[in-house]
mmCIF file of C-alpha atoms in Angstrom:
data_model
loop_
_atom_site.group_PDB
_atom_site.id
_atom_site.type_symbol
_atom_site.label_atom_id
_atom_site.label_comp_id
_atom_site.label_asym_id
_atom_site.label_seq_id
_atom_site.Cartn_x
_atom_site.Cartn_y
_atom_site.Cartn_z
ATOM 1 C CA UNK O 157 -20.014 23.481 -35.660
ATOM 2 C CA UNK O 158 -23.205 21.849 -34.339
ATOM 3 C CA UNK O 159 -24.958 18.960 -36.031
ATOM 4 C CA UNK O 160 -28.080 18.096 -34.066
ATOM 5 C CA UNK O 161 -28.527 14.791 -35.924
ATOM 6 C CA UNK O 162 -25.025 13.459 -35.249
ATOM 7 C CA UNK O 163 -24.427 11.295 -32.170
ATOM 8 C CA UNK O 164 -21.198 12.498 -30.472
ATOM 9 C CA UNK O 165 -18.325 10.085 -30.143
ATOM 10 C CA UNK O 166 -16.913 11.722 -27.027
ATOM 11 C CA UNK O 167 -18.763 13.092 -24.019
ATOM 12 C CA UNK O 168 -16.829 15.475 -21.714
ATOM 13 C CA UNK O 169 -18.412 15.517 -18.267
ATOM 14 C CA UNK O 170 -17.383 18.260 -15.882
ATOM 15 C CA UNK O 171 -18.693 18.653 -12.320
ATOM 16 C CA UNK O 172 -18.274 22.203 -10.965
ATOM 17 C CA UNK O 173 -19.323 24.443 -8.109
ATOM 18 C CA UNK O 174 -18.625 28.211 -7.856
ATOM 19 C CA UNK O 175 -15.444 28.002 -9.970
ATOM 20 C CA UNK O 176 -16.450 29.726 -13.165
ATOM 21 C CA UNK O 177 -13.041 31.238 -13.965
ATOM 22 C CA UNK O 178 -11.416 27.791 -13.639
ATOM 23 C CA UNK O 179 -14.144 26.275 -15.766
ATOM 24 C CA UNK O 180 -13.579 28.823 -18.503
ATOM 25 C CA UNK O 181 -9.843 28.013 -18.541
ATOM 26 C CA UNK O 182 -10.648 24.299 -18.784
ATOM 27 C CA UNK O 183 -13.148 24.817 -21.611
ATOM 28 C CA UNK O 184 -10.553 26.814 -23.578
ATOM 29 C CA UNK O 185 -8.116 23.944 -23.192
ATOM 30 C CA UNK O 186 -10.702 21.411 -24.288
ATOM 31 C CA UNK O 187 -11.100 23.340 -27.536
ATOM 32 C CA UNK O 188 -7.402 22.745 -28.183
ATOM 33 C CA UNK O 189 -7.375 19.135 -26.951
ATOM 34 C CA UNK O 190 -9.163 17.664 -29.973
ATOM 35 C CA UNK O 191 -8.297 17.819 -33.640
ATOM 36 C CA UNK O 192 -10.406 20.232 -35.694
ATOM 37 C CA UNK O 193 -12.154 17.399 -37.525
ATOM 38 C CA UNK O 194 -13.193 15.794 -34.248
ATOM 39 C CA UNK O 195 -14.935 18.777 -32.620
ATOM 40 C CA UNK O 196 -18.234 17.877 -34.187
ATOM 41 C CA UNK O 197 -17.860 14.520 -32.395
ATOM 42 C CA UNK O 198 -17.565 16.053 -28.935
ATOM 43 C CA UNK O 199 -20.332 17.026 -26.526
ATOM 44 C CA UNK O 200 -19.612 18.969 -23.328
ATOM 45 C CA UNK O 201 -21.790 18.397 -20.314
ATOM 46 C CA UNK O 202 -21.329 20.676 -17.274
ATOM 47 C CA UNK O 203 -22.979 19.658 -14.025
ATOM 48 C CA UNK O 204 -23.360 22.666 -11.775
ATOM 49 C CA UNK O 205 -23.461 21.266 -8.255
ATOM 50 C CA UNK O 206 -25.738 23.988 -6.790
ATOM 51 C CA UNK O 207 -23.409 26.961 -7.266
ATOM 52 C CA UNK O 208 -24.427 30.040 -5.292
ATOM 53 C CA UNK O 209 -23.988 32.216 -8.389
ATOM 54 C CA UNK O 210 -25.357 31.884 -11.928
ATOM 55 C CA UNK O 211 -23.135 30.875 -14.841
ATOM 56 C CA UNK O 212 -21.418 33.966 -16.317
ATOM 57 C CA UNK O 213 -22.280 34.901 -19.882
ATOM 58 C CA UNK O 214 -18.833 33.861 -21.165
ATOM 59 C CA UNK O 215 -19.666 30.166 -20.396
ATOM 60 C CA UNK O 216 -22.262 30.264 -23.137
ATOM 61 C CA UNK O 217 -19.709 31.518 -25.663
ATOM 62 C CA UNK O 218 -18.651 27.825 -25.927
ATOM 63 C CA UNK O 219 -22.090 26.611 -26.978
ATOM 64 C CA UNK O 220 -21.325 26.634 -30.709
ATOM 65 C CA UNK O 221 -17.857 25.115 -30.438
ATOM 66 C CA UNK O 222 -18.996 21.547 -29.952
ATOM 67 C CA UNK O 223 -21.628 19.069 -31.191
ATOM 68 C CA UNK O 224 -23.592 19.701 -28.043
ATOM 69 C CA UNK O 225 -23.150 21.968 -24.970
ATOM 70 C CA UNK O 226 -25.340 21.245 -21.969
ATOM 71 C CA UNK O 227 -25.470 22.673 -18.434
ATOM 72 C CA UNK O 228 -27.275 20.606 -15.795
ATOM 73 C CA UNK O 229 -27.980 22.204 -12.412
ATOM 74 C CA UNK O 230 -28.317 20.335 -9.133
ATOM 75 C CA UNK O 231 -30.863 21.962 -6.836
ATOM 76 C CA UNK O 232 -28.733 21.046 -3.873
ATOM 77 C CA UNK O 233 -25.056 20.108 -3.497
ATOM 78 C CA UNK O 234 -24.733 16.422 -4.245
ATOM 79 C CA UNK O 235 -20.964 16.060 -4.513
ATOM 80 C CA UNK O 236 -18.718 15.167 -7.440
ATOM 81 C CA UNK O 237 -19.724 11.503 -7.754
ATOM 82 C CA UNK O 238 -23.499 12.133 -8.021
ATOM 83 C CA UNK O 239 -22.827 15.110 -10.403
ATOM 84 C CA UNK O 240 -20.713 12.866 -12.660
ATOM 85 C CA UNK O 241 -23.465 10.297 -12.688
ATOM 86 C CA UNK O 242 -26.042 12.925 -13.717
ATOM 87 C CA UNK O 243 -23.725 13.822 -16.567
ATOM 88 C CA UNK O 244 -23.342 10.200 -17.461
ATOM 89 C CA UNK O 245 -27.095 9.709 -17.774
ATOM 90 C CA UNK O 246 -27.354 12.716 -20.126
ATOM 91 C CA UNK O 247 -24.358 11.737 -22.257
ATOM 92 C CA UNK O 248 -24.391 9.899 -25.560
ATOM 93 C CA UNK O 249 -20.704 9.336 -26.356
ATOM 94 C CA UNK O 250 -18.913 6.060 -26.900
ATOM 95 C CA UNK O 251 -16.023 7.497 -24.919
ATOM 96 C CA UNK O 252 -16.381 9.507 -21.718
ATOM 97 C CA UNK O 253 -13.920 12.097 -20.517
ATOM 98 C CA UNK O 254 -14.362 12.869 -16.822
ATOM 99 C CA UNK O 255 -12.415 15.971 -15.919
ATOM 100 C CA UNK O 256 -12.307 18.245 -12.870
ATOM 101 C CA UNK O 257 -12.967 21.912 -13.341
ATOM 102 C CA UNK O 258 -9.535 22.907 -11.979
ATOM 103 C CA UNK O 259 -7.643 20.992 -14.678
ATOM 104 C CA UNK O 260 -6.064 22.235 -17.900
ATOM 105 C CA UNK O 261 -5.783 19.781 -20.778
ATOM 106 C CA UNK O 262 -2.859 19.795 -23.239
ATOM 107 C CA UNK O 263 -3.343 20.019 -27.005
ATOM 108 C CA UNK O 264 -4.622 16.761 -28.617
ATOM 109 C CA UNK O 265 -5.255 15.189 -25.188
ATOM 110 C CA UNK O 266 -8.614 13.749 -26.214
ATOM 111 C CA UNK O 267 -7.527 12.774 -29.673
ATOM 112 C CA UNK O 268 -4.458 10.896 -28.400
ATOM 113 C CA UNK O 269 -6.274 8.967 -25.662
ATOM 114 C CA UNK O 270 -9.221 8.095 -27.895
ATOM 115 C CA UNK O 271 -6.816 6.589 -30.402
ATOM 116 C CA UNK O 272 -5.157 4.581 -27.605
ATOM 117 C CA UNK O 273 -8.467 3.170 -26.351
ATOM 118 C CA UNK O 274 -9.694 2.530 -29.896
ATOM 119 C CA UNK O 275 -6.651 0.420 -30.765
ATOM 120 C CA UNK O 276 -6.471 -1.585 -27.478
ATOM 121 C CA UNK O 277 -9.550 -3.496 -26.407
ATOM 122 C CA UNK O 278 -7.803 -4.496 -23.139
ATOM 123 C CA UNK O 279 -7.406 -0.910 -22.021
ATOM 124 C CA UNK O 280 -10.429 0.486 -20.175
ATOM 125 C CA UNK O 281 -9.151 3.829 -18.981
ATOM 126 C CA UNK O 282 -6.339 6.166 -19.987
ATOM 127 C CA UNK O 283 -4.850 9.462 -18.868
ATOM 128 C CA UNK O 284 -1.659 11.438 -18.598
ATOM 129 C CA UNK O 285 0.783 12.509 -15.876
ATOM 130 C CA UNK O 286 -0.758 15.150 -13.615
ATOM 131 C CA UNK O 287 1.470 18.178 -13.004
ATOM 132 C CA UNK O 288 1.003 21.287 -10.874
ATOM 133 C CA UNK O 289 -0.335 24.200 -12.911
ATOM 134 C CA UNK O 290 1.666 26.680 -10.923
ATOM 135 C CA UNK O 291 4.741 24.471 -11.071
ATOM 136 C CA UNK O 292 4.416 22.811 -14.476
ATOM 137 C CA UNK O 293 7.751 20.976 -14.323
ATOM 138 C CA UNK O 294 6.711 19.163 -11.078
ATOM 139 C CA UNK O 295 4.614 16.023 -11.191
ATOM 140 C CA UNK O 296 1.717 15.677 -8.725
ATOM 141 C CA UNK O 297 0.516 12.229 -9.800
ATOM 142 C CA UNK O 298 2.437 9.926 -12.104
ATOM 143 C CA UNK O 299 0.762 6.544 -12.035
ATOM 144 C CA UNK O 300 -1.051 5.773 -8.813
ATOM 145 C CA UNK O 301 -1.578 2.412 -7.232
ATOM 146 C CA UNK O 302 -4.280 1.504 -4.763
ATOM 147 C CA UNK O 303 -2.890 0.852 -1.301
ATOM 148 C CA UNK O 304 -4.884 -1.685 0.696
ATOM 149 C CA UNK O 305 -2.622 -1.660 3.699
ATOM 150 C CA UNK O 306 -4.004 -0.626 7.101
ATOM 151 C CA UNK O 307 -2.392 2.802 6.748
ATOM 152 C CA UNK O 308 -4.031 3.567 3.397
ATOM 153 C CA UNK O 309 -6.008 6.440 4.984
ATOM 154 C CA UNK O 310 -2.743 8.207 5.852
ATOM 155 C CA UNK O 311 -0.468 7.857 2.863
ATOM 156 C CA UNK O 312 -3.119 7.132 0.325
ATOM 157 C CA UNK O 313 -1.455 5.596 -2.704
ATOM 158 C CA UNK O 314 1.900 4.667 -4.172
ATOM 159 C CA UNK O 315 3.475 6.488 -7.106
ATOM 160 C CA UNK O 316 6.417 5.679 -9.260
ATOM 161 C CA UNK O 317 9.502 6.950 -7.442
ATOM 162 C CA UNK O 318 10.815 9.338 -10.059
ATOM 163 C CA UNK O 319 9.483 10.880 -13.258
ATOM 164 C CA UNK O 320 13.077 11.141 -14.484
ATOM 165 C CA UNK O 321 13.361 7.337 -14.773
ATOM 166 C CA UNK O 322 10.256 6.962 -16.881
ATOM 167 C CA UNK O 323 10.456 6.202 -20.622
ATOM 168 C CA UNK O 324 7.931 8.493 -22.256
ATOM 169 C CA UNK O 325 7.399 5.974 -25.072
ATOM 170 C CA UNK O 326 6.072 3.257 -22.724
ATOM 171 C CA UNK O 327 2.652 3.234 -21.142
ATOM 172 C CA UNK O 328 2.566 3.050 -17.333
ATOM 173 C CA UNK O 329 0.255 0.723 -15.424
ATOM 174 C CA UNK O 330 -2.030 2.287 -12.758
ATOM 175 C CA UNK O 331 -4.957 1.268 -10.570
ATOM 176 C CA UNK O 332 -6.832 4.524 -11.104
ATOM 177 C CA UNK O 333 -6.428 8.027 -12.540
ATOM 178 C CA UNK O 334 -7.419 11.278 -10.808
ATOM 179 C CA UNK O 335 -8.342 14.710 -12.250
ATOM 180 C CA UNK O 336 -8.855 13.790 -15.975
ATOM 181 C CA UNK O 337 -9.297 10.475 -17.685
ATOM 182 C CA UNK O 338 -10.895 8.916 -20.781
ATOM 183 C CA UNK O 339 -12.919 5.718 -20.337
ATOM 184 C CA UNK O 340 -15.085 3.521 -22.529
ATOM 185 C CA UNK O 341 -18.796 4.025 -21.981
ATOM 186 C CA UNK O 342 -19.613 0.295 -22.019
ATOM 187 C CA UNK O 343 -17.203 -0.239 -19.087
ATOM 188 C CA UNK O 344 -18.681 2.582 -17.043
ATOM 189 C CA UNK O 345 -22.133 1.105 -17.478
ATOM 190 C CA UNK O 346 -20.890 -2.313 -16.367
ATOM 191 C CA UNK O 347 -19.652 -0.934 -13.062
ATOM 192 C CA UNK O 348 -22.680 1.298 -12.560
ATOM 193 C CA UNK O 349 -20.966 4.637 -12.640
ATOM 194 C CA UNK O 350 -19.520 6.406 -9.595
ATOM 195 C CA UNK O 351 -20.351 5.344 -6.033
ATOM 196 C CA UNK O 352 -22.374 8.196 -4.630
ATOM 197 C CA UNK O 353 -21.608 7.122 -1.053
ATOM 198 C CA UNK O 354 -18.112 8.451 -1.852
ATOM 199 C CA UNK O 355 -18.814 12.060 -2.924
ATOM 200 C CA UNK O 356 -15.164 13.113 -2.998
ATOM 201 C CA UNK O 357 -11.769 11.765 -1.981
ATOM 202 C CA UNK O 358 -11.367 8.085 -3.008
ATOM 203 C CA UNK O 359 -14.171 8.531 -5.545
ATOM 204 C CA UNK O 360 -11.659 8.189 -8.386
ATOM 205 C CA UNK O 361 -9.776 5.422 -6.558
ATOM 206 C CA UNK O 362 -12.980 3.365 -6.185
ATOM 207 C CA UNK O 363 -14.093 4.029 -9.761
ATOM 208 C CA UNK O 364 -10.776 3.005 -11.304
ATOM 209 C CA UNK O 365 -10.231 0.004 -9.051
ATOM 210 C CA UNK O 366 -13.623 -1.434 -9.982
ATOM 211 C CA UNK O 367 -12.642 -1.161 -13.633
ATOM 212 C CA UNK O 368 -9.322 -2.835 -12.925
ATOM 213 C CA UNK O 369 -11.180 -5.701 -11.086
ATOM 214 C CA UNK O 370 -13.127 -6.356 -14.318
ATOM 215 C CA UNK O 371 -9.873 -7.253 -15.964
ATOM 216 C CA UNK O 372 -9.207 -4.059 -17.921
ATOM 217 C CA UNK O 373 -5.915 -2.198 -17.935
ATOM 218 C CA UNK O 374 -5.660 1.359 -16.729
ATOM 219 C CA UNK O 375 -2.735 3.197 -18.297
ATOM 220 C CA UNK O 376 -0.889 6.499 -18.217
ATOM 221 C CA UNK O 377 0.614 7.905 -21.385
ATOM 222 C CA UNK O 378 3.739 9.679 -19.964
ATOM 223 C CA UNK O 379 4.072 11.780 -23.102
ATOM 224 C CA UNK O 380 0.918 13.647 -22.060
ATOM 225 C CA UNK O 381 0.729 16.065 -19.107
ATOM 226 C CA UNK O 382 -2.452 17.390 -17.500
ATOM 227 C CA UNK O 383 -2.090 20.535 -15.364
ATOM 228 C CA UNK O 384 -3.905 20.742 -12.073
ATOM 229 C CA UNK O 385 -4.622 23.969 -10.225
ATOM 230 C CA UNK O 386 -4.645 22.344 -6.850
ATOM 231 C CA UNK O 387 -5.476 24.261 -3.701
ATOM 232 C CA UNK O 388 -4.805 23.642 -0.022
ATOM 233 C CA UNK O 389 -3.925 20.186 1.242
ATOM 234 C CA UNK O 390 -6.471 18.088 3.194
ATOM 235 C CA UNK O 391 -4.461 18.583 6.379
ATOM 236 C CA UNK O 392 -5.327 22.293 6.407
ATOM 237 C CA UNK O 393 -9.085 21.594 6.632
ATOM 238 C CA UNK O 394 -10.740 19.429 9.360
ATOM 239 C CA UNK O 395 -13.716 18.566 7.140
ATOM 240 C CA UNK O 396 -11.368 17.375 4.358
ATOM 241 C CA UNK O 397 -9.505 15.257 6.872
ATOM 242 C CA UNK O 398 -12.773 13.737 8.063
ATOM 243 C CA UNK O 399 -13.951 13.032 4.503
ATOM 244 C CA UNK O 400 -10.704 11.441 3.484
ATOM 245 C CA UNK O 401 -10.680 9.099 6.473
ATOM 246 C CA UNK O 402 -14.397 8.353 6.145
ATOM 247 C CA UNK O 403 -14.136 7.520 2.426
ATOM 248 C CA UNK O 404 -10.938 5.527 2.780
ATOM 249 C CA UNK O 405 -12.859 3.372 5.284
ATOM 250 C CA UNK O 406 -15.680 2.850 2.801
ATOM 251 C CA UNK O 407 -13.117 1.999 0.130
ATOM 252 C CA UNK O 408 -11.468 -0.571 2.422
ATOM 253 C CA UNK O 409 -14.859 -2.162 3.228
ATOM 254 C CA UNK O 410 -15.513 -2.641 -0.470
ATOM 255 C CA UNK O 411 -12.116 -3.809 -1.604
ATOM 256 C CA UNK O 412 -10.032 -5.238 1.226
ATOM 257 C CA UNK O 413 -10.002 -8.607 3.014
ATOM 258 C CA UNK O 414 -11.426 -9.064 6.499
ATOM 259 C CA UNK O 415 -8.059 -8.955 8.361
ATOM 260 C CA UNK O 416 -6.940 -5.715 6.787
ATOM 261 C CA UNK O 417 -10.413 -4.293 7.125
ATOM 262 C CA UNK O 418 -10.590 -4.567 10.917
ATOM 263 C CA UNK O 419 -7.077 -3.272 11.401
ATOM 264 C CA UNK O 420 -7.785 -0.383 9.052
ATOM 265 C CA UNK O 421 -11.080 0.567 10.707
ATOM 266 C CA UNK O 422 -9.404 0.537 14.131
ATOM 267 C CA UNK O 423 -6.649 2.817 12.834
ATOM 268 C CA UNK O 424 -9.198 5.137 11.265
ATOM 269 C CA UNK O 425 -11.071 5.502 14.562
ATOM 270 C CA UNK O 426 -7.903 6.354 16.379
ATOM 271 C CA UNK O 427 -6.810 8.777 13.699
ATOM 272 C CA UNK O 428 -10.142 10.639 13.785
ATOM 273 C CA UNK O 429 -9.746 11.131 17.539
ATOM 274 C CA UNK O 430 -6.156 12.199 17.054
ATOM 275 C CA UNK O 431 -6.870 14.817 14.354
ATOM 276 C CA UNK O 432 -9.860 16.361 16.200
ATOM 277 C CA UNK O 433 -7.817 16.581 19.386
ATOM 278 C CA UNK O 434 -5.176 18.526 17.448
ATOM 279 C CA UNK O 435 -7.717 20.918 16.015
ATOM 280 C CA UNK O 436 -9.371 21.457 19.410
ATOM 281 C CA UNK O 437 -5.998 22.518 20.787
ATOM 282 C CA UNK O 438 -5.366 25.013 18.024
ATOM 283 C CA UNK O 439 -5.687 28.677 19.145
#
């Protein structure tokens, strides 16, 4: 399958840490997400964010299935944004697929989205509806909008109200796409990649919103479903709560106006005190 002299068209960049079984499942789905004649145009770049265990042997079984298969290891944990940027530097593809290691892609996912971007110069990023892997009929994310209100740190973003009312033949407009998305390389280079000050939570919001501010469309193809093996919610983990509030504040500083900014920062400070008081009172 490999052709060392051929420059890949698509680079798949996957940050991971200590989730080898999930990564194997994702890689298996990637094999099915491109047409057979496109596999020689795909390189896969895994960025191991300082996992505490070595990659199992089965990971290397995928080496000969793509144009290029590369594993980059961070010596210390840098976070998803920095890991994606390391993959970006090593990549060669015209199109970049950023995908989380706990996702499962449907058949022809890459082929369908590449065709969509190739035929529409005004579209900078594309993805599918995100559904729960363990509840595949239930949508987790449909088409998310950035919320720049003072309470953005609490309710995050706004989705379409119901998946039942969506016409699967019409593209949906979004401000960003989490979990798995295809984007044009030239656009990623224009915005300078991912903001490493936002290592997780709001990293995808910031990335997509900067693309949107360049004037490109971000779209969801509702005929495609990506399956997400999501774990616990942020409210079950104090560190996740802190990171979500911290990064939403950074996001607001970058993208909101002054009035909203000061109101939001004040609300964030109060919320941090509130959440930590709750956890101190827990038995």
